């Protein structure tokens, strides 16, 4: 493998840009010795709830824990069914299985890569309890028709907003559209912690108080266990780091969006399909995913030129060996399967320089030509 010339992500560059603020925040946690929950986590909860336009935020130790507790608070358990999409990170489906419920999958809508609202109605049975749309890559699912079908059938809607901090749907922030929303603060996320982290946002106080108890062993007071809970608490360092980073998030999102405009412009004349920002919202580009029928050749060409890329995701969940017993085989979700075969994520992070963007596009151009896909990329001004 050749030396990396453009990394997929550069967390160090971001840390360097805000080092004094981060170092002070970490030092304050060391001084206070409030290592679990505590004032920094509570402060972050207030600020992130306000950012998402929801009345409550409960900070947790991962996005997976957020999905698990959101489903439990919604009353999902053995014998129930939850509808989600197969083209996602595996956690969206795994969390449903944690509750003992059955994930029921529906295909995606190709331009947005998110759940096809038109496929939901046919998947509803008397056991359906919830719908779990995933705001993939930083773009929300088409929430209005999803909420409509959910209301008609009395289903809870849980947004998987793990990749969508700051995304908007018809002006409303991700995290405030469904009944409950789940975020991940895995370090590479648009709002990333310096370790594991996650959160639930909701404006339903009943769900919020249940989730607050469940994250801390089901206690309502110390050693009074009302519910059978978990240790899913956020640690103090993550709360402190996330408070600092939240203040920069909108600026970083704008930087991502401006890089995306540049990528789109330079790739406009190629056969490569660039991502589509749907008319319903504001995409925050957690990942910039192009599509190519020669994806594997292009991936190989970029790797050999030192351009680091990602594939999100190479195998849809229903075709993963671990989830074969869900009962779906190849061909069950043609749009998800085609996307999995064609997607390729290019380097994207707020600090990515315009020279690096140029370099990536030129490598894509050579890769596309080498892969036999006709293309005339505009690689200069
Ligand atoms: C769509 C989606 N859902 C859930 C998760 C799980 O989040 P975490 O890794 O914080 O547990 C992720 C994280 O990658 C994700 O991308």
Tab-separated table of C-alpha atoms in Angstrom, residues 79-240:
chain	number	residue	atom	x	y	z
A	79	UNK	CA	-42.869	-10.148	20.165
A	80	UNK	CA	-42.787	-6.628	18.717
A	81	UNK	CA	-41.568	-5.534	15.304
A	82	UNK	CA	-39.627	-2.389	14.406
A	83	UNK	CA	-39.277	-1.181	10.826
A	84	UNK	CA	-35.893	0.080	9.661
A	85	UNK	CA	-33.673	0.034	6.556
A	86	UNK	CA	-30.953	-2.491	5.665
A	87	UNK	CA	-28.533	0.103	4.289
A	88	UNK	CA	-27.105	1.416	7.541
A	89	UNK	CA	-24.451	0.745	10.124
A	90	UNK	CA	-25.292	-2.544	11.795
A	91	UNK	CA	-26.139	-0.881	15.147
A	92	UNK	CA	-29.532	0.344	13.868
A	93	UNK	CA	-30.651	-3.267	13.475
A	94	UNK	CA	-28.664	-4.772	16.353
A	95	UNK	CA	-30.286	-2.424	18.900
A	96	UNK	CA	-33.737	-3.690	17.884
A	97	UNK	CA	-32.569	-7.251	18.507
A	98	UNK	CA	-31.180	-6.233	21.946
A	99	UNK	CA	-34.785	-5.570	23.052
A	100	UNK	CA	-35.973	-8.995	21.883
A	101	UNK	CA	-38.016	-7.440	19.064
A	102	UNK	CA	-37.762	-8.344	15.387
A	103	UNK	CA	-36.280	-5.915	12.862
A	104	UNK	CA	-38.462	-5.656	9.749
A	105	UNK	CA	-36.543	-4.124	6.878
A	106	UNK	CA	-37.715	-1.944	3.989
A	107	UNK	CA	-35.661	-0.816	1.017
A	108	UNK	CA	-34.126	2.612	0.545
A	109	UNK	CA	-34.979	5.397	-1.834
A	110	UNK	CA	-31.840	5.534	-4.065
A	111	UNK	CA	-31.250	9.310	-4.377
A	112	UNK	CA	-31.296	9.925	-0.627
A	113	UNK	CA	-30.001	6.501	0.509
A	114	UNK	CA	-32.642	6.671	3.266
A	115	UNK	CA	-35.756	4.618	4.050
A	116	UNK	CA	-38.351	4.640	1.259
A	117	UNK	CA	-41.517	5.981	2.921
A	118	UNK	CA	-43.654	4.285	0.257
A	119	UNK	CA	-42.420	0.869	1.376
A	120	UNK	CA	-43.464	1.238	5.027
A	121	UNK	CA	-47.216	0.616	4.913
A	122	UNK	CA	-46.824	-2.871	3.419
A	123	UNK	CA	-44.372	-3.815	6.193
A	124	UNK	CA	-46.731	-2.913	9.066
A	125	UNK	CA	-48.372	-5.776	10.968
A	126	UNK	CA	-50.328	-5.972	14.216
A	127	UNK	CA	-46.972	-6.436	15.995
A	128	UNK	CA	-45.320	-3.270	14.644
A	129	UNK	CA	-44.413	-0.907	17.484
A	130	UNK	CA	-42.014	1.614	15.956
A	131	UNK	CA	-40.340	2.946	12.826
A	132	UNK	CA	-36.632	3.671	12.964
A	133	UNK	CA	-35.516	5.826	10.004
A	134	UNK	CA	-31.766	6.372	9.636
A	135	UNK	CA	-30.506	9.816	8.589
A	136	UNK	CA	-27.713	8.262	6.561
A	137	UNK	CA	-24.523	10.150	5.675
A	138	UNK	CA	-25.822	13.346	7.308
A	139	UNK	CA	-29.119	13.741	5.454
A	140	UNK	CA	-32.478	13.149	7.106
A	141	UNK	CA	-34.918	10.600	5.822
A	142	UNK	CA	-38.111	11.998	4.269
A	143	UNK	CA	-39.750	12.444	7.654
A	144	UNK	CA	-43.160	13.910	6.774
A	145	UNK	CA	-44.587	10.792	5.072
A	146	UNK	CA	-42.869	8.634	7.709
A	147	UNK	CA	-44.556	10.579	10.524
A	148	UNK	CA	-47.899	10.418	8.659
A	149	UNK	CA	-47.868	6.646	8.356
A	150	UNK	CA	-46.672	6.320	11.968
A	151	UNK	CA	-49.496	8.526	13.284
A	152	UNK	CA	-52.112	6.615	11.305
A	153	UNK	CA	-50.910	3.333	12.825
A	154	UNK	CA	-50.042	4.666	16.312
A	155	UNK	CA	-46.353	3.848	15.982
A	156	UNK	CA	-43.426	5.526	17.723
A	157	UNK	CA	-40.816	7.116	15.453
A	158	UNK	CA	-37.192	6.862	16.582
A	159	UNK	CA	-34.717	8.837	14.465
A	160	UNK	CA	-31.295	7.268	14.092
A	161	UNK	CA	-29.487	10.605	13.864
A	162	UNK	CA	-26.059	9.104	14.637
A	163	UNK	CA	-24.643	10.697	11.467
A	164	UNK	CA	-26.791	13.814	11.312
A	165	UNK	CA	-25.827	16.391	13.955
A	166	UNK	CA	-27.206	19.714	12.733
A	167	UNK	CA	-29.048	18.292	9.722
A	168	UNK	CA	-32.449	19.833	8.996
A	169	UNK	CA	-35.720	18.577	7.580
A	170	UNK	CA	-37.992	21.353	6.285
A	171	UNK	CA	-36.275	23.704	8.710
A	172	UNK	CA	-36.494	21.372	11.720
A	173	UNK	CA	-33.309	19.984	13.246
A	174	UNK	CA	-32.623	16.257	13.248
A	175	UNK	CA	-33.380	15.157	16.776
A	176	UNK	CA	-36.664	17.074	17.011
A	177	UNK	CA	-38.728	15.493	14.224
A	178	UNK	CA	-39.614	12.025	15.500
A	179	UNK	CA	-40.726	11.075	19.021
A	180	UNK	CA	-37.185	10.202	20.120
A	181	UNK	CA	-33.808	10.612	18.409
A	182	UNK	CA	-30.456	8.929	18.882
A	183	UNK	CA	-27.021	10.423	18.304
A	184	UNK	CA	-23.527	8.953	18.289
A	185	UNK	CA	-20.458	10.956	19.270
A	186	UNK	CA	-17.976	8.361	18.033
A	187	UNK	CA	-14.766	10.368	17.404
A	188	UNK	CA	-15.116	10.516	13.607
A	189	UNK	CA	-18.674	11.843	13.715
A	190	UNK	CA	-19.393	15.503	12.813
A	191	UNK	CA	-19.687	16.093	16.549
A	192	UNK	CA	-17.219	13.561	17.905
A	193	UNK	CA	-16.132	12.884	21.468
A	194	UNK	CA	-12.626	11.846	22.525
A	195	UNK	CA	-13.825	8.356	23.321
A	196	UNK	CA	-17.238	6.705	23.111
A	197	UNK	CA	-20.376	8.803	23.474
A	198	UNK	CA	-24.009	9.064	22.494
A	199	UNK	CA	-27.248	10.786	23.424
A	200	UNK	CA	-30.997	10.661	23.127
A	201	UNK	CA	-33.056	13.776	22.478
A	202	UNK	CA	-36.811	13.942	23.004
A	203	UNK	CA	-39.528	16.376	23.950
A	204	UNK	CA	-41.496	13.633	25.715
A	205	UNK	CA	-40.763	13.928	29.436
A	206	UNK	CA	-41.944	10.373	30.148
A	207	UNK	CA	-39.487	8.891	27.661
A	208	UNK	CA	-36.757	11.168	29.011
A	209	UNK	CA	-37.205	10.133	32.642
A	210	UNK	CA	-37.312	6.422	31.719
A	211	UNK	CA	-34.103	6.767	29.685
A	212	UNK	CA	-32.421	8.721	32.497
A	213	UNK	CA	-33.166	5.861	34.876
A	214	UNK	CA	-32.235	3.114	32.435
A	215	UNK	CA	-28.795	4.598	31.733
A	216	UNK	CA	-27.941	4.478	35.449
A	217	UNK	CA	-29.042	1.027	36.579
A	218	UNK	CA	-32.727	1.911	36.610
A	219	UNK	CA	-32.282	4.008	39.766
A	220	UNK	CA	-34.578	6.898	40.597
A	221	UNK	CA	-32.518	7.517	43.749
A	222	UNK	CA	-29.254	5.942	44.786
A	223	UNK	CA	-29.727	2.197	45.328
A	224	UNK	CA	-33.469	2.352	44.573
A	225	UNK	CA	-33.842	0.383	41.366
A	226	UNK	CA	-37.221	1.071	39.786
A	227	UNK	CA	-36.267	-0.537	36.479
A	228	UNK	CA	-33.784	-3.162	35.318
A	229	UNK	CA	-31.229	-0.801	33.890
A	230	UNK	CA	-27.748	-0.584	32.426
A	231	UNK	CA	-24.488	1.241	32.923
A	232	UNK	CA	-24.770	3.514	29.876
A	233	UNK	CA	-23.621	6.776	31.512
A	234	UNK	CA	-21.518	9.365	29.706
A	235	UNK	CA	-18.194	10.186	31.339
A	236	UNK	CA	-17.206	13.670	32.405
A	237	UNK	CA	-14.359	14.107	29.902
A	238	UNK	CA	-16.699	13.464	26.989
A	239	UNK	CA	-19.236	15.987	28.289
A	240	UNK	CA	-16.507	18.620	28.609
